[in-house]
Coordinates of C-alpha atoms in Angstrom, one line a residue:
Chain A
M1 CA 38.7 16.7 -12.3
E2 CA 38.2 20.0 -13.9
I3 CA 34.6 20.9 -14.9
D4 CA 35.1 23.8 -17.4
D5 CA 32.5 25.9 -19.2
K6 CA 32.5 23.5 -22.1
E7 CA 31.7 20.5 -19.9
I8 CA 29.0 22.4 -18.1
E9 CA 27.5 23.4 -21.4
K10 CA 27.5 19.8 -22.6
L11 CA 25.8 18.6 -19.4
A12 CA 23.2 21.5 -19.5
N13 CA 22.5 20.6 -23.1
L14 CA 21.9 16.9 -22.2
A15 CA 19.7 18.1 -19.3
R16 CA 17.8 20.6 -21.5
I17 CA 18.6 23.5 -19.3
K18 CA 19.7 26.9 -20.4
L19 CA 22.3 28.5 -18.1
S20 CA 23.5 32.1 -18.0
S21 CA 27.3 32.6 -18.2
S22 CA 27.5 33.5 -14.5
E23 CA 25.5 30.4 -13.6
K24 CA 27.9 28.3 -15.7
K25 CA 30.9 29.6 -13.8
G26 CA 29.3 29.0 -10.4
L27 CA 28.0 25.6 -11.2
G28 CA 31.3 24.5 -12.6
K29 CA 33.1 25.4 -9.4
D30 CA 30.4 23.8 -7.2
I31 CA 30.3 20.6 -9.1
E32 CA 34.0 20.3 -9.2
S33 CA 34.2 20.5 -5.4
I34 CA 31.2 18.1 -4.9
L35 CA 32.8 15.6 -7.3
E36 CA 36.1 15.9 -5.4
Y37 CA 34.4 15.1 -2.2
V38 CA 32.3 12.2 -3.5
S39 CA 35.3 10.7 -5.3
E40 CA 36.4 9.2 -2.0
I41 CA 34.2 6.2 -2.9
Q42 CA 36.8 5.2 -5.5
K43 CA 39.0 4.1 -2.6
V44 CA 36.5 1.5 -1.4
S45 CA 37.6 -1.9 -2.4
S46 CA 35.0 -4.6 -2.5
P47 CA 35.0 -8.2 -3.8
V48 CA 32.6 -7.1 -6.6
S49 CA 34.3 -3.8 -7.2
D50 CA 34.1 -3.8 -11.0
K51 CA 30.8 -5.6 -11.4
K52 CA 27.4 -4.2 -11.4
P53 CA 25.6 -4.4 -8.0
D54 CA 23.8 -7.5 -7.3
S55 CA 20.2 -6.8 -8.3
S56 CA 18.8 -10.2 -7.3
E57 CA 16.8 -8.6 -4.5
L58 CA 15.0 -6.3 -6.9
I59 CA 12.0 -7.6 -8.8
N60 CA 9.8 -5.9 -11.4
V61 CA 6.3 -5.4 -10.2
M62 CA 4.0 -6.0 -13.1
R63 CA 0.3 -6.3 -13.4
E64 CA -1.9 -7.8 -16.1
D65 CA -3.7 -5.5 -18.5
G66 CA -7.1 -5.0 -17.1
Q67 CA -10.3 -3.1 -17.8
P68 CA -9.4 0.5 -18.5
H69 CA -11.5 3.2 -16.9
E70 CA -14.3 4.8 -18.9
S71 CA -12.9 6.8 -21.7
G72 CA -12.7 10.6 -21.1
L73 CA -13.3 10.3 -17.3
Y74 CA -10.2 12.3 -16.4
T75 CA -9.6 14.1 -19.7
E76 CA -10.8 17.5 -18.6
K77 CA -9.1 17.4 -15.2
I78 CA -5.7 16.6 -16.8
L79 CA -6.0 18.8 -19.8
S80 CA -7.0 21.8 -17.6
E81 CA -3.3 21.8 -16.4
V82 CA -1.8 21.8 -19.9
P83 CA -0.2 25.1 -20.7
Q84 CA -1.3 25.1 -24.3
R85 CA -4.2 23.0 -25.6
E86 CA -6.4 22.8 -28.6
G87 CA -9.6 21.0 -27.9
D88 CA -8.7 17.7 -26.3
Y89 CA -5.2 17.8 -27.6
V90 CA -1.9 19.0 -26.1
K91 CA -0.6 21.7 -28.4
V92 CA 3.1 21.9 -29.2
K93 CA 5.2 23.6 -32.0
K94 CA 5.7 21.9 -35.3
I95 CA 8.2 19.0 -34.9
L96 CA 8.9 18.0 -38.5
Chain B
M1 CA -10.0 30.6 22.8
I2 CA -8.6 27.1 23.5
K3 CA -4.9 26.8 24.3
I4 CA -3.8 24.8 21.4
D5 CA -0.1 25.1 22.4
K6 CA -0.9 22.9 25.4
L7 CA -2.6 20.2 23.3
D8 CA -1.2 17.3 21.4
I9 CA -3.3 15.0 19.1
K10 CA -4.2 12.6 21.9
K11 CA -5.4 15.3 24.2
A12 CA -7.2 17.1 21.4
H13 CA -9.0 13.9 20.4
E14 CA -10.2 13.5 24.0
G15 CA -11.4 17.1 24.1
L16 CA -13.3 16.7 20.8
V17 CA -14.9 13.4 21.9
N18 CA -15.8 14.8 25.3
G19 CA -17.3 17.9 23.8
D20 CA -14.8 20.3 25.6
F21 CA -14.3 22.1 22.3
S22 CA -15.1 21.5 18.6
A23 CA -13.0 20.9 15.5
V24 CA -14.1 24.4 14.4
D25 CA -12.6 25.8 17.7
L26 CA -9.4 24.0 17.0
A27 CA -9.2 25.2 13.4
K28 CA -9.9 28.8 14.5
A29 CA -7.1 28.6 17.1
C30 CA -4.7 27.4 14.3
I31 CA -5.7 30.2 11.9
K32 CA -5.3 32.7 14.7
N33 CA -1.7 31.5 15.4
I34 CA -0.9 31.7 11.7
E35 CA -2.2 35.3 11.5
E36 CA -0.2 36.3 14.6
K37 CA 3.0 34.4 14.0
D38 CA 3.5 33.3 10.5
K39 CA 4.4 36.6 9.0
D40 CA 7.7 36.2 10.9
I41 CA 8.1 32.5 10.2
N42 CA 6.9 32.0 6.6
A43 CA 5.8 28.4 7.2
Y44 CA 2.7 28.5 5.0
L45 CA 2.5 29.0 1.2
E46 CA -1.3 28.8 1.4
V47 CA -3.8 28.5 4.1
Y48 CA -6.8 26.7 2.6
D49 CA -10.0 28.7 2.2
D50 CA -12.2 25.7 3.3
V51 CA -10.6 25.0 6.7
I52 CA -13.7 25.9 8.6
K53 CA -15.9 23.9 6.2
Q54 CA -13.6 20.8 6.7
A55 CA -13.8 21.3 10.5
E56 CA -17.6 21.6 10.4
Y57 CA -17.8 18.4 8.5
A58 CA -15.5 16.7 11.2
D59 CA -17.7 18.1 14.0
K60 CA -20.8 16.6 12.3
K61 CA -19.0 13.2 12.2
I62 CA -18.1 13.5 15.9
K63 CA -21.6 14.5 16.8
N64 CA -23.1 11.6 14.9
K65 CA -20.4 9.2 16.1
D66 CA -19.8 8.4 12.4
N67 CA -16.5 6.6 11.9
I68 CA -14.5 8.7 14.4
T69 CA -10.8 8.1 14.4
E70 CA -8.1 9.6 16.5
L71 CA -7.5 12.1 13.7
T72 CA -11.1 13.2 13.2
G73 CA -11.1 17.0 13.5
I74 CA -7.4 17.2 14.1
P75 CA -5.6 20.1 12.2
I76 CA -2.8 18.8 9.9
A77 CA -0.4 20.8 7.7
L78 CA 1.0 19.3 4.5
K79 CA 4.3 19.8 2.8
D80 CA 3.8 21.5 -0.6
N81 CA 4.9 18.4 -2.5
I82 CA 2.0 16.1 -1.5
L83 CA -1.0 16.2 -3.9
N84 CA -4.3 17.3 -2.5
E85 CA -6.9 17.3 -5.3
G86 CA -8.0 20.6 -6.6
K87 CA -5.5 22.6 -4.5
T88 CA -2.3 24.2 -5.7
V89 CA 0.8 22.0 -5.1
S90 CA 4.0 23.7 -6.2
A91 CA 6.9 21.9 -4.5
A92 CA 8.0 25.5 -3.7
S93 CA 9.1 25.8 -7.3
K94 CA 8.3 28.5 -9.9
I95 CA 7.8 25.7 -12.4
L96 CA 4.7 24.4 -10.6
E97 CA 3.6 27.7 -9.0
N98 CA 0.1 27.5 -10.5
Y99 CA -0.2 23.7 -10.7
K100 CA -3.4 22.3 -9.3
A101 CA -3.3 18.7 -8.2
T102 CA -5.5 16.4 -10.3
Y103 CA -5.7 13.7 -7.7
D104 CA -5.1 12.9 -4.1
A105 CA -1.9 11.4 -2.8
T106 CA -2.7 8.1 -1.0
V107 CA -1.6 9.7 2.3
V108 CA -4.0 12.6 1.8
K109 CA -6.8 10.2 0.9
K110 CA -6.2 8.2 4.0
L111 CA -6.1 11.4 6.1
K112 CA -9.4 12.6 4.6
D113 CA -11.0 9.3 5.3
A114 CA -9.8 9.6 8.9
G115 CA -11.5 13.0 9.1
A116 CA -8.4 15.1 9.5
V117 CA -8.6 18.9 8.8
F118 CA -6.0 20.3 6.4
I119 CA -4.9 23.7 7.4
G120 CA -2.7 24.5 4.4
R121 CA 0.3 23.7 2.3
T122 CA 3.6 24.5 3.8
N123 CA 7.0 25.8 2.6
M124 CA 10.0 23.7 1.7
D125 CA 13.2 23.6 -0.2
E126 CA 12.4 23.6 -3.9
F127 CA 11.5 19.9 -4.8
G128 CA 12.9 18.9 -1.4
M129 CA 16.4 19.8 -2.4
G130 CA 18.1 21.3 0.7
S131 CA 18.5 21.1 4.5
S132 CA 17.3 24.6 5.4
T133 CA 14.4 25.7 3.2
E134 CA 16.7 28.5 1.9
N135 CA 16.2 26.9 -1.5
S136 CA 12.4 27.6 -1.6
A137 CA 11.3 29.9 -4.5
F138 CA 9.0 31.6 -2.0
G139 CA 11.4 32.6 0.8
V140 CA 13.1 30.9 3.7
V141 CA 11.3 29.4 6.7
K142 CA 12.5 30.9 10.0
N143 CA 13.1 28.9 13.1
P144 CA 10.4 29.7 15.8
Y145 CA 13.1 29.4 18.5
D146 CA 15.3 32.0 16.9
T147 CA 14.1 33.8 13.7
N148 CA 17.7 34.5 12.7
R149 CA 18.1 30.8 12.2
V150 CA 16.7 28.2 9.7
A151 CA 13.9 25.8 10.6
G152 CA 15.8 23.0 8.8
G153 CA 14.8 21.4 5.6
S154 CA 13.6 20.4 3.4
S155 CA 10.4 20.1 5.3
G156 CA 10.9 23.4 7.2
G157 CA 7.4 24.5 6.7
P158 CA 5.7 21.4 8.1
A159 CA 8.0 21.6 11.1
A160 CA 7.5 25.3 11.8
A161 CA 3.8 24.9 11.4
V162 CA 3.5 22.5 14.3
A163 CA 6.1 24.5 16.3
I164 CA 3.9 27.6 16.2
S165 CA 0.8 25.6 17.1
S166 CA -0.9 26.2 13.8
A167 CA -1.4 22.4 13.4
L168 CA -1.1 19.4 15.7
G169 CA 0.7 17.3 13.2
S170 CA 2.2 17.6 9.7
F171 CA 3.5 15.5 6.9
G172 CA 6.8 16.1 5.1
S173 CA 8.9 13.9 2.8
D174 CA 12.3 12.6 3.7
T175 CA 14.9 11.8 1.0
G176 CA 18.0 12.4 3.0
S177 CA 17.1 14.1 6.2
S178 CA 14.1 16.2 5.3
V179 CA 11.6 15.2 8.0
R180 CA 14.1 14.4 10.8
L181 CA 16.4 17.4 10.5
P182 CA 13.6 20.1 10.7
A183 CA 11.9 18.1 13.4
S184 CA 15.1 18.2 15.5
F185 CA 15.7 22.0 14.7
C186 CA 12.1 22.8 15.8
G187 CA 11.8 20.6 18.9
L188 CA 9.5 18.0 17.4
V189 CA 9.3 14.2 16.8
G190 CA 9.8 13.2 13.2
L191 CA 9.7 9.8 11.5
K192 CA 11.3 8.6 8.3
P193 CA 9.3 5.3 7.8
T194 CA 10.7 2.1 6.3
Y195 CA 11.0 2.4 2.5
G196 CA 7.8 1.1 1.1
A197 CA 5.8 1.4 4.3
V198 CA 4.0 4.6 3.3
S199 CA 2.8 5.0 -0.3
R200 CA 4.6 7.5 -2.4
Y201 CA 1.7 7.8 -4.8
G202 CA 1.0 11.5 -5.2
L203 CA 4.3 12.6 -3.8
I204 CA 6.1 14.8 -6.3
A205 CA 9.1 12.5 -7.2
F206 CA 12.7 13.6 -6.4
G207 CA 14.9 10.7 -5.3
S208 CA 12.7 7.6 -5.9
S209 CA 14.8 4.9 -4.3
L210 CA 15.3 7.1 -1.2
E211 CA 12.2 9.0 -0.3
Q212 CA 9.2 8.4 2.0
I213 CA 6.4 10.6 3.3
G214 CA 6.8 10.9 7.0
P215 CA 5.0 12.5 9.9
M216 CA 6.0 15.1 12.5
G217 CA 4.3 15.8 15.8
K218 CA 4.8 17.0 19.4
T219 CA 5.0 13.5 20.9
V220 CA 6.1 10.1 19.8
G221 CA 2.5 8.9 20.5
D222 CA 1.2 11.4 18.0
V223 CA 3.7 10.4 15.3
E224 CA 2.7 6.8 15.9
I225 CA -1.0 7.7 15.2
L226 CA -0.1 9.6 12.1
F227 CA 2.1 6.8 10.8
N228 CA -0.4 4.1 11.5
T229 CA -3.1 6.1 9.7
T230 CA -1.0 6.6 6.6
S231 CA 1.0 3.4 6.2
G232 CA 0.0 0.2 4.4
Y233 CA 0.1 -1.5 1.1
D234 CA -1.0 0.6 -1.9
K235 CA -1.2 -0.9 -5.4
M236 CA -0.5 2.6 -6.8
D237 CA 3.1 2.5 -5.6
S238 CA 5.0 -0.4 -7.1
V239 CA 7.5 -0.5 -4.2
S240 CA 4.8 -0.5 -1.6
L241 CA 5.4 -3.4 0.9
P242 CA 2.6 -6.0 1.1
E243 CA 0.9 -6.1 4.6
D244 CA 2.3 -9.6 5.4
F245 CA 5.8 -8.1 5.4
Y246 CA 4.9 -6.8 8.8
S247 CA 5.2 -10.3 10.1
K248 CA 4.8 -10.8 13.8
H249 CA 8.2 -10.2 15.2
K250 CA 8.7 -11.6 18.6
K251 CA 8.8 -9.0 21.3
K252 CA 12.1 -9.0 23.1
E253 CA 12.4 -8.6 26.8
K254 CA 15.5 -6.5 26.8
L255 CA 16.4 -4.3 23.9
I256 CA 20.1 -3.6 23.1
I257 CA 21.2 -0.2 21.8
G258 CA 24.2 0.2 19.5
V259 CA 26.3 3.3 19.3
P260 CA 28.8 3.9 16.4
T261 CA 31.1 6.2 18.4
H262 CA 33.8 5.9 15.7
F263 CA 31.5 7.9 13.4
M264 CA 31.2 10.9 15.8
K265 CA 34.8 12.0 16.0
E266 CA 34.8 14.8 13.5
G267 CA 32.5 17.6 12.3
I268 CA 30.2 17.4 15.2
D269 CA 29.4 20.3 17.5
E270 CA 30.8 19.8 21.1
D271 CA 27.5 20.7 22.8
V272 CA 25.6 18.4 20.5
L273 CA 28.0 15.5 21.3
E274 CA 27.6 16.2 25.0
N275 CA 23.9 16.2 24.7
F276 CA 24.1 12.9 22.8
N277 CA 26.2 11.3 25.5
Q278 CA 23.7 12.4 28.1
S279 CA 20.9 10.8 26.0
V280 CA 22.9 7.5 25.9
E281 CA 23.3 7.7 29.7
K282 CA 19.6 8.3 30.1
L283 CA 18.7 5.3 28.1
K284 CA 21.2 3.2 30.2
S285 CA 19.4 4.4 33.3
L286 CA 16.1 3.3 31.8
G287 CA 17.5 -0.2 31.7
Y288 CA 18.7 -0.5 28.1
E289 CA 22.0 -2.2 27.4
V290 CA 24.3 -0.1 25.3
K291 CA 26.9 -1.6 23.0
E292 CA 29.7 -0.1 21.0
I293 CA 29.3 -1.0 17.3
T294 CA 31.4 -0.4 14.1
L295 CA 30.0 0.4 10.7
P296 CA 33.1 0.2 8.5
N297 CA 31.7 1.9 5.4
I298 CA 29.4 4.4 7.1
K299 CA 31.9 7.2 6.4
Y300 CA 31.1 6.9 2.7
S301 CA 27.4 7.3 3.0
L302 CA 27.2 11.0 2.3
S303 CA 29.3 10.6 -0.9
V304 CA 27.1 7.7 -2.0
Y305 CA 24.0 9.8 -1.3
Y306 CA 25.3 12.8 -3.2
I307 CA 25.8 10.6 -6.3
V308 CA 22.6 8.5 -6.2
M309 CA 20.3 11.3 -5.2
P310 CA 21.2 13.8 -8.0
A311 CA 21.2 10.9 -10.5
E312 CA 17.6 10.1 -9.6
A313 CA 16.7 13.8 -9.4
S314 CA 18.0 14.5 -12.9
A315 CA 15.9 11.6 -14.3
N316 CA 12.7 12.5 -12.2
L317 CA 12.8 16.2 -13.1
A318 CA 13.1 15.5 -16.8
R319 CA 9.3 15.4 -16.7
F320 CA 9.1 19.2 -16.3
D321 CA 9.0 20.2 -20.0
G322 CA 6.4 22.9 -20.1
V323 CA 4.1 20.7 -22.2
R324 CA 1.8 18.7 -19.9
Y325 CA 1.6 20.9 -16.8
G326 CA 3.3 23.7 -15.0
L327 CA 5.1 26.7 -16.3
H328 CA 5.6 27.1 -20.1
K329 CA 8.0 29.6 -21.7
D330 CA 8.2 30.0 -25.4
G331 CA 11.3 29.4 -27.4
D332 CA 11.9 29.1 -31.2
S333 CA 11.1 25.4 -31.4
V334 CA 9.7 22.6 -29.3
I335 CA 13.2 21.8 -27.9
E336 CA 13.9 25.5 -27.2
D337 CA 10.7 25.6 -25.3
Y338 CA 12.1 23.0 -22.9
F339 CA 15.3 25.0 -22.4
E340 CA 13.5 28.3 -21.8
T341 CA 10.9 26.7 -19.5
R342 CA 13.5 24.9 -17.3
E343 CA 15.7 27.9 -17.2
S344 CA 13.1 30.2 -15.7
G345 CA 11.3 27.5 -13.7
F346 CA 14.1 25.9 -11.7
G347 CA 16.1 27.5 -9.0
T348 CA 19.9 27.3 -8.7
E349 CA 20.1 24.3 -6.4
V350 CA 17.7 22.3 -8.6
K351 CA 19.8 23.1 -11.7
R352 CA 23.0 22.2 -9.7
R353 CA 21.6 18.8 -8.8
I354 CA 20.2 18.1 -12.3
V355 CA 23.6 18.9 -13.9
L356 CA 25.5 16.9 -11.3
G357 CA 23.1 14.0 -11.8
T358 CA 23.5 14.2 -15.5
H359 CA 27.3 14.1 -15.1
V360 CA 27.4 11.0 -12.9
L361 CA 25.1 9.2 -15.3
S362 CA 26.8 10.3 -18.5
S363 CA 28.8 7.9 -20.6
G364 CA 32.4 7.6 -19.4
Y365 CA 31.5 8.5 -15.8
Y366 CA 28.6 6.1 -15.1
D367 CA 30.7 3.2 -13.8
A368 CA 33.1 5.4 -11.7
Y369 CA 30.3 7.3 -10.0
Y370 CA 26.8 5.8 -10.3
N371 CA 27.6 2.1 -10.4
K372 CA 30.4 2.4 -7.8
A373 CA 28.0 4.3 -5.5
N374 CA 25.5 1.5 -5.8
I375 CA 28.1 -1.0 -4.9
V376 CA 29.1 1.0 -1.8
R377 CA 25.4 1.5 -1.0
N378 CA 25.1 -2.3 -0.7
L379 CA 28.2 -2.4 1.5
I380 CA 26.7 0.1 3.8
K381 CA 23.5 -2.0 3.9
S382 CA 25.4 -5.1 4.9
D383 CA 27.2 -3.1 7.6
F384 CA 23.9 -2.3 9.1
D385 CA 22.6 -5.8 8.7
N386 CA 25.6 -7.1 10.5
A387 CA 25.2 -4.6 13.3
F388 CA 21.6 -5.5 13.7
R389 CA 22.6 -9.1 14.5
N390 CA 23.9 -7.8 17.8
V391 CA 21.8 -4.8 18.6
D392 CA 18.1 -3.8 18.2
V393 CA 18.5 -0.1 17.4
I394 CA 21.3 2.3 16.5
L395 CA 21.7 5.8 18.0
T396 CA 23.2 8.9 16.5
P397 CA 22.5 12.6 16.9
T398 CA 20.0 13.7 14.2
S399 CA 22.1 16.6 13.1
P400 CA 25.8 17.4 13.8
T401 CA 24.8 21.0 14.8
P402 CA 21.8 22.9 16.2
A403 CA 19.8 25.1 13.8
F404 CA 22.3 27.3 11.9
K405 CA 22.0 30.9 10.9
I406 CA 20.2 31.9 7.7
G407 CA 22.8 32.5 5.0
E408 CA 25.6 30.7 7.1
K409 CA 26.1 27.8 4.7
K410 CA 26.7 29.4 1.3
D411 CA 28.8 26.7 -0.1
P412 CA 26.6 23.7 -1.2
L413 CA 29.0 21.1 0.2
S414 CA 28.9 22.6 3.7
M415 CA 25.1 22.4 3.6
Y416 CA 25.2 18.8 2.4
L417 CA 27.3 17.9 5.5
S418 CA 24.1 18.6 7.7
D419 CA 22.8 15.3 6.5
I420 CA 25.8 13.3 7.7
F421 CA 23.9 11.2 10.2
T422 CA 20.6 10.9 8.4
V423 CA 21.2 9.7 4.8
Q424 CA 22.0 6.1 5.9
A425 CA 18.4 5.4 6.7
N426 CA 17.5 6.5 3.2
L427 CA 20.3 4.5 1.5
T428 CA 19.3 1.4 3.4
G429 CA 15.5 1.9 3.6
M430 CA 15.5 1.5 7.4
P431 CA 13.1 3.5 9.6
A432 CA 14.5 6.3 11.7
L433 CA 13.0 8.5 14.4
S434 CA 14.2 11.9 15.6
V435 CA 13.1 12.7 19.2
P436 CA 13.8 15.9 21.1
S437 CA 16.7 15.4 23.5
G438 CA 17.1 18.8 25.1
S439 CA 18.7 22.0 23.9
V440 CA 21.9 23.9 23.5
V441 CA 22.3 27.7 24.0
R442 CA 23.4 29.9 21.1
D443 CA 23.3 33.7 21.2
G444 CA 21.3 33.5 24.5
K445 CA 18.6 31.3 22.9
E446 CA 17.8 27.7 23.6
L447 CA 17.9 25.7 20.5
P448 CA 16.4 22.2 20.4
V449 CA 18.5 19.2 19.6
G450 CA 17.4 15.8 18.4
L451 CA 18.4 12.2 19.1
Q452 CA 18.1 9.8 16.1
I453 CA 17.1 6.2 16.7
I454 CA 17.4 3.8 13.7
A455 CA 15.8 0.4 13.6
P456 CA 15.9 -2.6 11.2
L457 CA 13.4 -2.6 8.3
L458 CA 9.7 -2.5 9.4
R459 CA 10.5 -2.2 13.1
E460 CA 8.9 1.2 13.6
N461 CA 7.3 -0.4 16.7
I462 CA 10.7 -0.5 18.4
L463 CA 11.3 3.1 17.6
F464 CA 8.0 4.1 19.1
E465 CA 8.7 2.0 22.2
I466 CA 12.1 3.4 22.9
G467 CA 11.1 6.9 21.8
K468 CA 8.2 7.0 24.3
R469 CA 10.3 5.8 27.2
F470 CA 13.1 8.3 26.3
S471 CA 10.5 11.1 26.2
G472 CA 8.8 10.0 29.4
E473 CA 5.5 9.4 27.6
N474 CA 2.9 6.9 28.9
N475 CA 1.8 4.4 26.3

């Protein structure tokens, strides 16, 4: 299938990535050839071909809510990696 | 100065315990090798400033006979995507260039408890995306056997670090080939453990259903020590396997080796194939029975991998938003900040895989690609399950070619084909070991080649047993 500039733009938008126009051209071509290669899996026929894979082997690993750690124990460590902060808050631009 | 190139972990351990040399001597020998050799290789992104201090601490433990393990005082290199608290961990990406880990990966914690000495963090393909380290934001890692060639990837730094004797062992991560391929290109032993055997807690996530942290070393015995030290149940990794999964398998008297010859007809270097056939003969002469096997869907594994992996990568890398950690670039709004940050932070291959992953997961294509890939993934799994009813391990070459030249594989698809023999172990979760099997000559230089041994889930012990006999190591 053809992956044109418009399609790449749509995908980049979904993925929250800005691309330059030369990047768009290159990516479109690369992805086209990768998709052409991986499309060989469409040829595989299997008894469950149109169904979702059997997920019976997969189980969710849950745990009960327990005692949380002491409040503020890791705050400074984590916030010291935040690009923009104000006190103990992560600072972002106005949303509304 | 001690001859560290003549040592492996076992010998170094004996030397440390007997007092032939100290952990500080070992650490200094490593640093000297980095100073002399690494400007041509580029294995290290950072040599830690506290290496000697760590080694002094290990020496004290050895002197006081305080919880000495086989790794106490042993110099180890880490891939730059395994968290080491307080140290920079960048995944060789601009987006994490200045990120300092806020906690220890479970693997790092276990190694610290064992008394290992961390030499530094080593280079890799950005986020692990590549088979040559050419995708690192901080320059390619060159192969110590021929600096015109790649060291393999994505864990090229950890492999080259051991190959230049600047560490006696190292840890990489393996999502599709990333420990085994560089190990084979650099003449080392490398293990991709059973999925869930080693905790992924503190590994920067890329392909969550595929990846494992795995060790590299000079001998199978060393890799076994590194694996035993770092494996085990961890409540911080929800796919970690409970200890009782390692049920006591009966030891078989005679192991049978399976070879899928039908899968080695195309795209494989003639000399590599010849080397592989010699390895098979060698194993026969060691008394193993060799059987031909057929894996009907194995030809689709690379396609399945290059759908599942980018899908998972696109989801995992959504976390890099410039808000909570890492690089931040300003745009006109919150959402523009994301676009700007991710544009300048990610390299081309990362963007390519995120966009590809977004495509295979997007409405209208999800069933044709992602769901279909999962169906075929299960078929490949059952092919292997069926094969393992008749054989105990399966052999392939680790890579279809020896180390290739830097810049040789410009087209992404040709790079992806390097993983043709390795992605199966990631798709199925099975453990796989790459052991050096000799060399081939290119441009007058001897380049190492690796033999891959694949075992059923949780049977690392069979890999070590056969690997040691193949390499002529005593147990």
